[in-house]
Short mmCIF file of N, CA and C in Angstrom, two decimals:
data_model
loop_
_atom_site.label_atom_id
_atom_site.label_comp_id
_atom_site.label_asym_id
_atom_site.label_seq_id
_atom_site.Cartn_x
_atom_site.Cartn_y
_atom_site.Cartn_z
N UNK N 1 -8.91 -11.55 9.88
CA UNK N 1 -7.72 -10.93 10.44
C UNK N 1 -6.56 -10.63 9.26
N UNK N 2 -6.15 -9.55 9.11
CA UNK N 2 -5.22 -8.95 7.91
C UNK N 2 -4.01 -9.49 8.11
N UNK N 3 -3.28 -9.92 6.91
CA UNK N 3 -1.87 -10.43 6.98
C UNK N 3 -1.01 -8.92 7.59
N UNK N 4 0.02 -9.25 8.38
CA UNK N 4 0.74 -8.54 8.75
C UNK N 4 1.58 -7.64 7.56
N UNK N 5 1.73 -6.57 7.69
CA UNK N 5 2.32 -5.51 6.69
C UNK N 5 3.94 -5.99 6.20
N UNK N 6 4.06 -6.26 5.03
CA UNK N 6 5.39 -6.59 4.51
C UNK N 6 6.16 -5.28 3.99
N UNK N 7 7.32 -5.35 4.75
CA UNK N 7 8.39 -4.12 4.40
C UNK N 7 9.58 -4.83 3.76
N UNK N 8 10.33 -3.78 2.88
CA UNK N 8 11.18 -4.00 2.20
C UNK N 8 12.16 -2.72 2.60
N UNK N 9 13.26 -3.19 2.96
CA UNK N 9 14.69 -2.16 3.41
C UNK N 9 15.57 -2.06 2.23
N UNK N 10 16.17 -0.91 2.29
CA UNK N 10 17.54 -0.86 0.99
C UNK N 10 18.40 0.08 2.01
N UNK N 11 19.70 -0.24 2.12
CA UNK N 11 20.82 0.20 2.20
C UNK N 11 21.52 1.01 1.07
N UNK N 12 21.42 2.15 0.42
CA UNK N 12 21.61 2.64 -0.74
C UNK N 12 21.01 1.73 -1.88
N UNK N 13 21.50 1.31 -2.74
CA UNK N 13 20.75 0.40 -3.77
C UNK N 13 20.75 -0.96 -3.65
N UNK N 14 21.00 -1.05 -2.21
CA UNK N 14 21.13 -2.71 -2.05
C UNK N 14 20.03 -2.97 -1.12
N UNK N 15 19.15 -4.13 -1.34
CA UNK N 15 17.96 -4.56 -0.65
C UNK N 15 18.51 -5.43 0.67
N UNK N 16 18.17 -4.96 1.98
CA UNK N 16 19.05 -5.71 3.03
C UNK N 16 18.12 -6.39 4.01
N UNK N 17 16.70 -6.20 3.76
CA UNK N 17 15.99 -6.89 4.62
C UNK N 17 14.64 -6.89 3.82
N UNK N 18 13.82 -7.71 4.38
CA UNK N 18 12.39 -7.80 3.71
C UNK N 18 11.41 -8.93 4.76
N UNK N 19 10.06 -8.38 4.87
CA UNK N 19 9.75 -9.42 5.61
C UNK N 19 8.75 -8.56 6.86
N UNK N 20 8.11 -8.99 7.78
CA UNK N 20 7.35 -8.05 8.81
C UNK N 20 8.04 -6.98 9.35
N UNK N 21 7.47 -6.11 10.14
CA UNK N 21 7.98 -5.07 10.77
C UNK N 21 8.97 -5.79 11.77
N UNK N 22 8.55 -6.54 12.72
CA UNK N 22 9.41 -7.08 13.54
C UNK N 22 10.88 -7.88 13.06
N UNK N 23 10.58 -8.47 11.74
CA UNK N 23 11.92 -9.09 11.24
C UNK N 23 12.82 -8.12 10.69
N UNK N 24 12.07 -7.21 9.91
CA UNK N 24 12.91 -6.20 9.34
C UNK N 24 13.77 -5.35 10.41
N UNK N 25 13.00 -5.06 11.36
CA UNK N 25 13.49 -4.18 12.55
C UNK N 25 14.71 -5.15 13.33
N UNK N 26 14.85 -6.01 13.34
CA UNK N 26 15.78 -6.84 13.90
C UNK N 26 17.14 -7.14 13.01
N UNK N 27 16.68 -7.10 11.81
CA UNK N 27 17.44 -7.47 10.71
C UNK N 27 18.66 -5.99 10.74
N UNK N 28 17.67 -4.82 10.61
CA UNK N 28 18.61 -3.68 10.61
C UNK N 28 18.85 -3.26 11.71
N UNK N 29 18.49 -3.53 12.91
CA UNK N 29 19.41 -3.42 14.08
C UNK N 29 20.91 -4.05 14.13
N UNK N 30 20.67 -5.33 13.69
CA UNK N 30 21.98 -5.85 13.39
C UNK N 30 22.96 -5.27 12.31
N UNK N 31 22.16 -4.38 11.17
CA UNK N 31 22.96 -3.99 10.09
C UNK N 31 23.57 -2.79 10.85
N UNK N 32 22.79 -2.03 11.62
CA UNK N 32 23.29 -0.66 12.03
C UNK N 32 24.69 -0.52 12.94
N UNK N 33 24.46 -1.71 13.65
CA UNK N 33 25.30 -2.19 15.01
C UNK N 33 26.79 -2.27 14.16
N UNK N 34 26.65 -3.19 12.85
CA UNK N 34 28.02 -3.28 12.15
C UNK N 34 28.26 -2.18 11.60
N UNK N 35 27.30 -1.22 10.88
CA UNK N 35 27.93 -0.15 9.96
C UNK N 35 26.73 0.88 10.43
N UNK N 36 27.33 1.78 11.50
CA UNK N 36 26.26 2.85 12.07
C UNK N 36 26.21 3.88 10.86
N UNK N 37 26.86 3.98 10.02
CA UNK N 37 26.63 4.93 8.82
C UNK N 37 25.78 4.33 7.89
N UNK N 38 25.06 3.31 7.79
CA UNK N 38 24.51 3.28 6.72
C UNK N 38 23.13 3.91 6.68
N UNK N 39 22.80 4.28 5.38
CA UNK N 39 21.83 4.93 4.98
C UNK N 39 20.52 3.93 4.66
N UNK N 40 19.72 3.82 5.48
CA UNK N 40 18.80 2.83 5.18
C UNK N 40 17.11 3.63 4.99
N UNK N 41 16.56 3.02 4.21
CA UNK N 41 15.28 3.43 3.55
C UNK N 41 14.38 2.26 3.75
N UNK N 42 13.23 2.43 4.41
CA UNK N 42 12.32 1.19 4.73
C UNK N 42 10.78 1.43 4.06
N UNK N 43 10.43 0.77 2.87
CA UNK N 43 9.00 0.86 2.19
C UNK N 43 8.21 -0.30 2.73
N UNK N 44 7.00 0.36 2.61
CA UNK N 44 5.61 -0.79 2.85
C UNK N 44 5.31 -0.94 1.48
N UNK N 45 5.46 -2.37 1.61
CA UNK N 45 5.31 -2.97 0.08
C UNK N 45 3.76 -3.00 -0.39
N UNK N 46 3.10 -2.52 0.42
CA UNK N 46 1.27 -2.25 -0.11
C UNK N 46 1.35 -1.00 -0.81
N UNK N 47 1.91 -0.07 -0.29
CA UNK N 47 1.61 1.39 -0.99
C UNK N 47 2.89 2.07 -1.41
N UNK N 48 4.21 1.41 -1.10
CA UNK N 48 5.34 2.26 -1.59
C UNK N 48 5.64 3.41 -0.48
N UNK N 49 5.02 3.68 0.48
CA UNK N 49 5.41 4.72 1.65
C UNK N 49 6.54 4.23 2.55
N UNK N 50 7.29 5.16 2.96
CA UNK N 50 8.23 5.06 3.45
C UNK N 50 7.85 5.10 5.01
N UNK N 51 8.42 3.95 5.85
CA UNK N 51 8.29 3.80 6.86
C UNK N 51 9.46 4.14 7.89
N UNK N 52 9.20 5.04 9.22
CA UNK N 52 10.14 5.23 10.28
C UNK N 52 10.54 4.42 11.30
N UNK N 53 11.50 4.05 11.46
CA UNK N 53 11.89 2.82 12.44
C UNK N 53 13.04 3.41 13.43
N UNK N 54 12.85 3.76 14.30
CA UNK N 54 13.63 3.84 15.41
C UNK N 54 14.69 2.78 15.74
N UNK N 55 15.66 2.82 15.25
CA UNK N 55 16.75 1.81 15.77
C UNK N 55 17.90 2.31 16.99
N UNK N 56 17.78 3.06 17.68
CA UNK N 56 18.36 3.58 18.55
C UNK N 56 18.17 2.65 19.76
N UNK N 57 19.48 2.51 20.56
CA UNK N 57 19.22 1.52 21.77
C UNK N 57 19.43 0.01 21.41
N UNK N 58 19.37 -1.08 22.47
CA UNK N 58 19.58 -2.18 22.23
C UNK N 58 18.66 -3.01 21.49
N UNK N 59 18.55 -4.03 20.88
CA UNK N 59 17.69 -4.91 20.23
C UNK N 59 16.15 -4.74 20.77
N UNK N 60 16.46 -5.12 22.19
CA UNK N 60 15.15 -5.13 22.97
C UNK N 60 14.31 -4.08 22.97
N UNK N 61 15.26 -3.14 23.13
CA UNK N 61 14.60 -1.68 23.05
C UNK N 61 13.77 -1.32 21.79
N UNK N 62 14.70 -1.83 20.79
CA UNK N 62 14.04 -1.02 19.48
C UNK N 62 12.79 -2.15 19.28
N UNK N 63 12.59 -3.67 19.50
CA UNK N 63 11.73 -4.22 19.58
C UNK N 63 10.39 -3.89 20.46
N UNK N 64 10.64 -3.45 21.68
CA UNK N 64 9.67 -3.10 22.76
C UNK N 64 9.07 -1.86 22.30
N UNK N 65 9.77 -0.98 21.56
CA UNK N 65 8.91 0.34 20.65
C UNK N 65 8.07 -0.13 19.70
N UNK N 66 8.09 -1.24 18.84
CA UNK N 66 7.08 -1.60 17.78
C UNK N 66 5.89 -1.81 18.37
N UNK N 67 4.97 -1.84 17.69
CA UNK N 67 3.44 -2.30 18.04
C UNK N 67 3.75 -3.81 18.00
N UNK N 68 2.77 -4.33 18.93
CA UNK N 68 2.67 -5.91 19.05
C UNK N 68 2.21 -6.50 17.72
N UNK N 69 2.71 -7.59 17.43
CA UNK N 69 2.33 -8.21 16.01
C UNK N 69 1.07 -8.85 16.37
N UNK N 70 -0.21 -8.76 15.58
CA UNK N 70 -1.47 -9.58 15.99
C UNK N 70 -1.30 -11.03 16.02
N UNK N 71 -1.86 -11.50 17.22
CA UNK N 71 -2.01 -12.94 17.34
C UNK N 71 -3.26 -13.27 16.56
N UNK N 72 -3.23 -14.81 16.02
CA UNK N 72 -4.04 -15.40 15.08
C UNK N 72 -5.42 -15.41 16.02
N UNK N 73 -6.64 -14.79 15.37
CA UNK N 73 -7.69 -15.17 16.14
C UNK N 73 -8.04 -16.46 16.47
N UNK N 74 -8.59 -16.50 17.69
CA UNK N 74 -9.04 -17.62 18.20
C UNK N 74 -10.35 -18.37 17.43
N UNK N 75 -10.11 -19.55 17.24
CA UNK N 75 -11.13 -20.27 16.75
C UNK N 75 -12.31 -20.46 17.68
N UNK N 76 -13.66 -20.12 17.05
CA UNK N 76 -14.85 -20.00 18.06
C UNK N 76 -15.89 -20.40 17.55
N UNK N 77 -16.26 -21.98 17.95
CA UNK N 77 -17.26 -22.30 17.50
C UNK N 77 -18.95 -22.12 17.85
N UNK N 78 -19.03 -20.85 18.61
CA UNK N 78 -20.23 -20.57 19.03
C UNK N 78 -20.65 -19.73 17.99
N UNK N 79 -21.80 -20.21 17.80
CA UNK N 79 -23.06 -19.70 16.71
C UNK N 79 -23.02 -18.28 16.79
N UNK N 80 -23.25 -17.46 15.71
CA UNK N 80 -23.28 -16.16 15.95
C UNK N 80 -24.89 -16.00 16.56
N UNK N 81 -24.74 -14.57 17.08
CA UNK N 81 -26.13 -14.44 17.80
C UNK N 81 -27.28 -14.12 16.76
N UNK N 82 -28.57 -14.71 16.86
CA UNK N 82 -29.81 -14.45 15.84
C UNK N 82 -29.65 -12.72 15.81
N UNK N 83 -30.35 -12.61 14.41
CA UNK N 83 -30.33 -11.14 14.11
C UNK N 83 -31.61 -10.58 14.69
N UNK N 84 -31.54 -9.49 14.97
CA UNK N 84 -33.00 -8.86 15.38
C UNK N 84 -33.38 -7.92 14.78
N UNK N 85 -34.45 -7.51 14.68
CA UNK N 85 -34.77 -6.33 14.13
C UNK N 85 -34.49 -5.03 14.43
N UNK N 86 -34.17 -4.06 13.45
CA UNK N 86 -33.59 -2.73 13.61
C UNK N 86 -32.34 -2.39 12.77
N UNK N 87 -31.72 -1.64 13.11
CA UNK N 87 -30.56 -1.02 12.15
C UNK N 87 -29.27 -2.27 12.35
N UNK N 88 -28.68 -2.60 11.55
CA UNK N 88 -27.66 -3.43 11.45
C UNK N 88 -26.37 -2.78 12.00
N UNK N 89 -25.35 -3.18 12.85
CA UNK N 89 -24.28 -2.49 13.11
C UNK N 89 -23.03 -2.52 11.96
N UNK N 90 -23.05 -1.62 11.12
CA UNK N 90 -22.34 -1.38 10.01
C UNK N 90 -20.79 -0.52 10.28
N UNK N 91 -20.91 -0.06 11.34
CA UNK N 91 -19.90 1.06 11.55
C UNK N 91 -19.89 2.07 10.88
N UNK N 92 -20.90 2.51 10.77
CA UNK N 92 -21.33 3.84 9.72
C UNK N 92 -20.67 5.26 10.41
N UNK N 93 -20.11 5.76 9.39
CA UNK N 93 -19.70 7.09 10.07
C UNK N 93 -20.28 8.16 9.46
N UNK N 94 -20.75 9.14 9.76
CA UNK N 94 -21.46 10.26 9.35
C UNK N 94 -20.76 11.22 8.92
N UNK N 95 -20.72 11.67 7.65
CA UNK N 95 -20.04 12.93 7.10
C UNK N 95 -21.00 13.80 6.29
N UNK N 96 -20.29 14.90 5.92
CA UNK N 96 -21.22 15.53 5.09
C UNK N 96 -21.07 15.60 3.48
N UNK N 97 -21.97 15.39 2.85
CA UNK N 97 -21.80 15.39 1.39
C UNK N 97 -22.28 16.62 0.66
N UNK N 98 -22.09 16.88 -0.22
CA UNK N 98 -22.93 17.81 -1.01
C UNK N 98 -23.36 17.33 -2.34
N UNK N 99 -24.62 17.57 -2.85
CA UNK N 99 -25.32 17.14 -3.91
C UNK N 99 -26.09 18.14 -4.54
N UNK N 100 -26.57 17.86 -5.89
CA UNK N 100 -27.54 18.89 -6.57
C UNK N 100 -28.98 18.46 -6.02
N UNK N 101 -29.87 19.29 -6.08
CA UNK N 101 -31.09 18.95 -5.61
C UNK N 101 -31.70 17.68 -6.48
N UNK N 102 -31.44 17.85 -7.68
CA UNK N 102 -31.95 16.50 -8.34
C UNK N 102 -31.58 15.44 -7.96
N UNK N 103 -30.13 15.41 -7.35
CA UNK N 103 -29.60 14.06 -7.02
C UNK N 103 -30.34 13.71 -5.63
N UNK N 104 -30.64 14.66 -4.94
CA UNK N 104 -31.32 14.48 -3.62
C UNK N 104 -32.71 13.73 -3.80
N UNK N 105 -33.27 14.54 -4.85
CA UNK N 105 -34.93 14.06 -5.13
C UNK N 105 -34.59 12.63 -5.64
N UNK N 106 -33.44 12.16 -6.44
CA UNK N 106 -33.53 10.74 -6.89
C UNK N 106 -33.29 9.87 -5.56
N UNK N 107 -32.34 10.32 -4.68
CA UNK N 107 -32.25 9.38 -3.73
C UNK N 107 -33.63 9.27 -2.56
N UNK N 108 -34.18 10.23 -2.39
CA UNK N 108 -35.34 10.15 -1.57
C UNK N 108 -36.41 9.16 -2.36
N UNK N 109 -36.07 8.59 -3.71
CA UNK N 109 -37.35 7.84 -4.10
C UNK N 109 -36.76 6.59 -4.07
N UNK N 110 -35.52 6.22 -3.88
CA UNK N 110 -34.85 4.95 -3.45
C UNK N 110 -35.13 4.24 -2.23
N UNK N 111 -35.60 2.90 -2.56
CA UNK N 111 -35.69 1.97 -1.27
C UNK N 111 -34.57 2.34 -0.30
N UNK N 112 -35.08 2.38 1.09
CA UNK N 112 -34.24 2.55 2.03
C UNK N 112 -33.62 4.16 2.34
N UNK N 113 -34.13 4.77 1.24
CA UNK N 113 -33.60 6.19 1.78
C UNK N 113 -32.07 6.28 0.86
N UNK N 114 -31.47 7.63 1.01
CA UNK N 114 -30.48 8.10 0.73
C UNK N 114 -29.13 7.51 1.12
N UNK N 115 -29.34 6.88 2.20
CA UNK N 115 -27.95 6.14 2.81
C UNK N 115 -27.81 5.05 2.34
N UNK N 116 -28.92 4.40 2.02
CA UNK N 116 -28.78 3.25 1.76
C UNK N 116 -28.28 2.99 0.23
N UNK N 117 -29.08 3.92 -0.56
CA UNK N 117 -28.87 4.13 -2.00
C UNK N 117 -27.39 4.56 -2.20
N UNK N 118 -26.90 5.47 -1.38
CA UNK N 118 -25.57 5.78 -1.51
C UNK N 118 -24.60 4.89 -1.48
N UNK N 119 -24.77 3.96 -0.29
CA UNK N 119 -23.93 2.96 0.05
C UNK N 119 -23.82 2.01 -1.08
N UNK N 120 -25.15 1.39 -1.78
CA UNK N 120 -25.21 0.64 -2.72
C UNK N 120 -24.32 1.01 -4.00
N UNK N 121 -24.42 2.09 -4.34
CA UNK N 121 -23.65 3.04 -4.87
C UNK N 121 -22.02 2.82 -5.09
N UNK N 122 -21.87 3.09 -3.94
CA UNK N 122 -20.24 2.88 -3.72
C UNK N 122 -19.79 1.72 -3.86
N UNK N 123 -20.69 0.69 -3.25
CA UNK N 123 -20.14 -0.70 -3.40
C UNK N 123 -20.10 -1.01 -4.77
N UNK N 124 -21.02 -0.60 -5.54
CA UNK N 124 -21.13 -1.21 -7.09
C UNK N 124 -19.70 -0.41 -7.65
N UNK N 125 -19.64 0.72 -7.40
CA UNK N 125 -18.37 1.28 -8.00
C UNK N 125 -17.20 0.77 -7.33
N UNK N 126 -16.97 0.33 -6.32
CA UNK N 126 -15.72 -0.70 -5.98
C UNK N 126 -15.67 -1.54 -6.52
N UNK N 127 -16.63 -2.29 -6.87
CA UNK N 127 -16.86 -3.64 -7.41
C UNK N 127 -16.28 -3.29 -8.97
N UNK N 128 -16.93 -2.36 -9.65
CA UNK N 128 -16.78 -2.24 -10.97
C UNK N 128 -15.39 -1.82 -11.32
N UNK N 129 -14.44 -0.97 -10.40
CA UNK N 129 -13.43 -0.11 -10.64
C UNK N 129 -12.34 -1.09 -9.82
N UNK N 130 -12.27 -2.00 -9.33
CA UNK N 130 -11.36 -2.85 -8.47
C UNK N 130 -10.05 -3.06 -9.26
N UNK N 131 -10.22 -3.38 -10.73
CA UNK N 131 -9.20 -3.72 -11.58
C UNK N 131 -8.27 -2.60 -11.58
N UNK N 132 -8.92 -1.19 -11.98
CA UNK N 132 -8.63 0.07 -12.27
C UNK N 132 -8.01 0.50 -11.01
N UNK N 133 -8.47 0.44 -9.95
CA UNK N 133 -7.77 0.74 -8.70
C UNK N 133 -6.55 0.20 -8.41
N UNK N 134 -6.20 -1.12 -8.49
CA UNK N 134 -5.31 -2.04 -8.11
C UNK N 134 -4.20 -1.59 -9.22
N UNK N 135 -4.37 -1.19 -10.22
CA UNK N 135 -3.26 -0.88 -11.40
C UNK N 135 -2.92 0.61 -10.77
N UNK N 136 -3.93 1.52 -10.51
CA UNK N 136 -3.37 2.85 -9.97
C UNK N 136 -2.48 2.60 -8.91
N UNK N 137 -3.14 1.90 -7.56
CA UNK N 137 -2.24 1.71 -6.57
C UNK N 137 -1.01 1.24 -6.82
N UNK N 138 -0.57 0.17 -7.87
CA UNK N 138 0.55 -0.52 -7.80
C UNK N 138 1.51 0.49 -8.63
N UNK N 139 0.84 1.22 -9.60
CA UNK N 139 1.88 2.32 -10.06
C UNK N 139 2.20 3.62 -9.24
N UNK N 140 1.39 3.99 -8.12
CA UNK N 140 1.57 4.73 -7.43
C UNK N 140 2.54 4.27 -6.42
N UNK N 141 2.33 2.94 -5.86
CA UNK N 141 3.63 2.48 -4.79
C UNK N 141 4.91 2.35 -5.48
N UNK N 142 4.71 1.74 -6.71
CA UNK N 142 6.08 1.68 -7.54
C UNK N 142 6.60 3.13 -7.77
N UNK N 143 6.26 3.96 -7.86
CA UNK N 143 6.67 5.45 -8.40
C UNK N 143 7.28 6.09 -6.91
N UNK N 144 6.49 5.67 -5.65
CA UNK N 144 7.14 6.24 -4.69
C UNK N 144 8.55 5.50 -4.25
N UNK N 145 8.62 4.38 -4.42
CA UNK N 145 9.93 3.68 -4.24
C UNK N 145 10.87 4.53 -5.36
N UNK N 146 10.46 4.19 -6.67
CA UNK N 146 11.52 4.51 -7.67
C UNK N 146 12.13 6.16 -7.26
N UNK N 147 11.19 7.05 -7.01
CA UNK N 147 11.51 8.36 -6.71
C UNK N 147 12.81 8.56 -5.37
N UNK N 148 12.46 7.66 -4.40
CA UNK N 148 13.27 7.48 -3.33
C UNK N 148 14.63 6.70 -4.05
N UNK N 149 14.40 5.86 -4.28
CA UNK N 149 15.75 4.99 -4.75
C UNK N 149 16.32 5.40 -6.05
N UNK N 150 15.88 5.84 -6.95
CA UNK N 150 16.35 6.02 -8.58
C UNK N 150 15.90 7.36 -9.01
N UNK N 151 15.67 8.13 -8.04
CA UNK N 151 14.91 9.65 -8.70
C UNK N 151 16.18 10.25 -9.59
N UNK N 152 17.23 10.03 -9.27
CA UNK N 152 18.66 10.62 -10.17
C UNK N 152 19.13 9.60 -11.06
N UNK N 153 18.46 8.54 -11.42
CA UNK N 153 19.10 7.28 -12.09
C UNK N 153 18.70 7.91 -13.66
N UNK N 154 19.50 7.05 -14.41
CA UNK N 154 19.26 7.49 -15.80
C UNK N 154 18.02 6.79 -16.27
N UNK N 155 17.19 7.45 -16.82
CA UNK N 155 15.87 7.05 -17.32
C UNK N 155 14.84 7.23 -16.24
N UNK N 156 14.94 7.63 -15.45
CA UNK N 156 13.85 7.64 -14.22
C UNK N 156 12.53 8.48 -14.86
N UNK N 157 12.92 9.85 -15.65
CA UNK N 157 11.53 10.35 -16.04
C UNK N 157 10.97 9.73 -17.32
N UNK N 158 11.70 9.04 -18.10
CA UNK N 158 11.11 7.83 -18.91
C UNK N 158 10.34 6.76 -18.79
N UNK N 159 11.32 6.41 -17.27
CA UNK N 159 10.12 5.23 -17.02
C UNK N 159 9.04 5.54 -15.96
N UNK N 160 9.04 6.69 -15.28
CA UNK N 160 7.79 7.39 -14.87
C UNK N 160 6.61 7.47 -15.98
N UNK N 161 7.01 8.07 -16.81
CA UNK N 161 6.11 8.19 -18.00
C UNK N 161 5.44 6.82 -18.39
N UNK N 162 6.28 5.94 -18.54
CA UNK N 162 5.94 4.48 -19.17
C UNK N 162 4.96 3.91 -17.93
N UNK N 163 5.64 3.91 -16.78
CA UNK N 163 4.88 3.56 -15.84
C UNK N 163 3.51 4.04 -15.65
N UNK N 164 3.29 5.07 -15.61
CA UNK N 164 1.67 5.60 -15.29
C UNK N 164 0.91 5.64 -16.77
N UNK N 165 1.53 5.29 -17.93
CA UNK N 165 1.13 5.04 -19.31
C UNK N 165 0.73 3.58 -19.29
N UNK N 166 1.41 2.71 -18.25
CA UNK N 166 1.10 1.30 -18.36
C UNK N 166 1.72 0.51 -19.49
N UNK N 167 2.85 1.19 -19.67
CA UNK N 167 3.62 0.38 -20.99
C UNK N 167 4.82 0.04 -20.67
N UNK N 168 4.77 -1.44 -20.34
CA UNK N 168 5.80 -2.19 -19.86
C UNK N 168 7.00 -2.23 -20.63
N UNK N 169 6.81 -2.67 -21.73
CA UNK N 169 8.03 -2.58 -22.57
C UNK N 169 9.01 -1.46 -22.52
N UNK N 170 8.28 -0.23 -22.66
CA UNK N 170 9.36 0.90 -22.33
C UNK N 170 9.60 1.14 -20.90
N UNK N 171 8.92 0.77 -20.20
CA UNK N 171 9.28 0.92 -18.64
C UNK N 171 10.52 -0.26 -18.57
N UNK N 172 10.39 -1.35 -18.75
CA UNK N 172 11.56 -2.22 -18.66
C UNK N 172 12.83 -1.73 -19.48
N UNK N 173 12.85 -1.25 -20.67
CA UNK N 173 13.64 -0.46 -21.54
C UNK N 173 14.65 0.53 -20.64
N UNK N 174 13.76 1.31 -19.80
CA UNK N 174 14.19 2.49 -19.11
C UNK N 174 14.76 2.03 -17.38
N UNK N 175 14.41 0.98 -17.09
CA UNK N 175 15.04 0.53 -15.93
C UNK N 175 15.87 -0.54 -15.94
N UNK N 176 16.12 -0.64 -17.11
CA UNK N 176 17.21 -2.02 -17.28
C UNK N 176 18.86 -1.75 -16.51
N UNK N 177 18.94 -0.60 -16.75
CA UNK N 177 20.47 -0.38 -16.17
C UNK N 177 20.57 0.12 -14.70
N UNK N 178 19.09 0.08 -13.92
CA UNK N 178 19.32 0.51 -12.79
C UNK N 178 20.05 -0.74 -11.72
N UNK N 179 20.28 -0.36 -10.78
CA UNK N 179 20.75 -1.37 -9.82
C UNK N 179 19.81 -2.55 -9.59
N UNK N 180 20.44 -3.75 -9.79
CA UNK N 180 19.51 -4.95 -9.60
C UNK N 180 18.58 -5.15 -8.78
N UNK N 181 18.72 -4.68 -7.20
CA UNK N 181 17.83 -4.74 -5.96
C UNK N 181 16.57 -3.82 -6.46
N UNK N 182 17.17 -2.66 -6.76
CA UNK N 182 16.01 -1.75 -7.11
C UNK N 182 15.05 -2.04 -8.17
N UNK N 183 15.74 -2.35 -9.27
CA UNK N 183 14.74 -2.69 -10.39
C UNK N 183 14.01 -3.80 -10.38
N UNK N 184 14.64 -4.91 -9.37
CA UNK N 184 13.75 -6.02 -9.18
C UNK N 184 12.59 -5.43 -8.31
N UNK N 185 12.76 -4.96 -7.26
CA UNK N 185 11.83 -4.55 -6.31
C UNK N 185 10.73 -3.61 -6.90
N UNK N 186 11.09 -2.37 -7.58
CA UNK N 186 10.12 -1.82 -8.33
C UNK N 186 9.17 -2.57 -9.19
N UNK N 187 9.81 -3.54 -9.99
CA UNK N 187 9.15 -4.38 -10.91
C UNK N 187 8.07 -4.89 -10.42
N UNK N 188 8.43 -5.80 -9.26
CA UNK N 188 7.39 -6.45 -8.36
C UNK N 188 6.28 -5.41 -8.04
N UNK N 189 6.57 -4.34 -7.54
CA UNK N 189 5.74 -3.43 -7.09
C UNK N 189 4.61 -2.97 -8.16
N UNK N 190 5.29 -2.90 -9.41
CA UNK N 190 4.74 -2.20 -10.66
C UNK N 190 3.86 -3.37 -11.65
N UNK N 191 4.06 -4.62 -11.01
CA UNK N 191 3.76 -5.47 -11.97
C UNK N 191 2.30 -5.31 -12.47
N UNK N 192 1.28 -5.27 -11.35
CA UNK N 192 -0.16 -5.03 -11.46
C UNK N 192 -0.73 -3.89 -12.14
N UNK N 193 0.25 -3.00 -12.58
CA UNK N 193 -0.13 -1.41 -13.24
C UNK N 193 0.60 -1.49 -14.59
N UNK N 194 1.23 -2.64 -14.94
CA UNK N 194 1.59 -2.74 -16.38
C UNK N 194 1.10 -3.38 -17.28
N UNK N 195 0.95 -3.07 -18.38
CA UNK N 195 0.18 -4.06 -19.54
C UNK N 195 1.30 -4.64 -20.55
N UNK N 196 1.01 -5.75 -21.17
CA UNK N 196 1.97 -6.35 -22.19
C UNK N 196 2.46 -5.48 -23.07
N UNK N 197 1.58 -4.61 -23.37
CA UNK N 197 1.91 -3.84 -24.72
C UNK N 197 2.76 -2.63 -24.90
#
């Protein structure tokens, strides 16, 4: 079971809510009830994307519009069914790919054929690039939030260049004067994408 998506919401430069979708929705509904003119931006902490949330109506109406939170999977002590001969259920999706003839020739010589060989190559690439992919995703998430909350702030361009170059010292220097909540959230998202050099 996947952990629920964590969100962070800002009203201007101030962080006003953080947590699961339902928790954030409840906090934000209370906020807009007190301050209907609040300019709220909500971000998915996983990828930095903005999240739209309809806060019109009563709290019950707001919560009813949300997808149901996943319940914990029940513990099942039943042993898994014995494997049978044939293709495993992999949830395979068929799509077209284009390769050069020499690639097809090589794939044809691999045990299990082209599909098995390609799946193995993709798995190997995923394992080998995991750290790099995590760094890239952290930088992209931080940039999306930076752009939305601090796109006009002093040092934004320099901070962006430092972020994508992975230069932590330069990044920290350029976000130093940003509003505290914005700076802290961006740093938390960017942490995996920055080096100490």
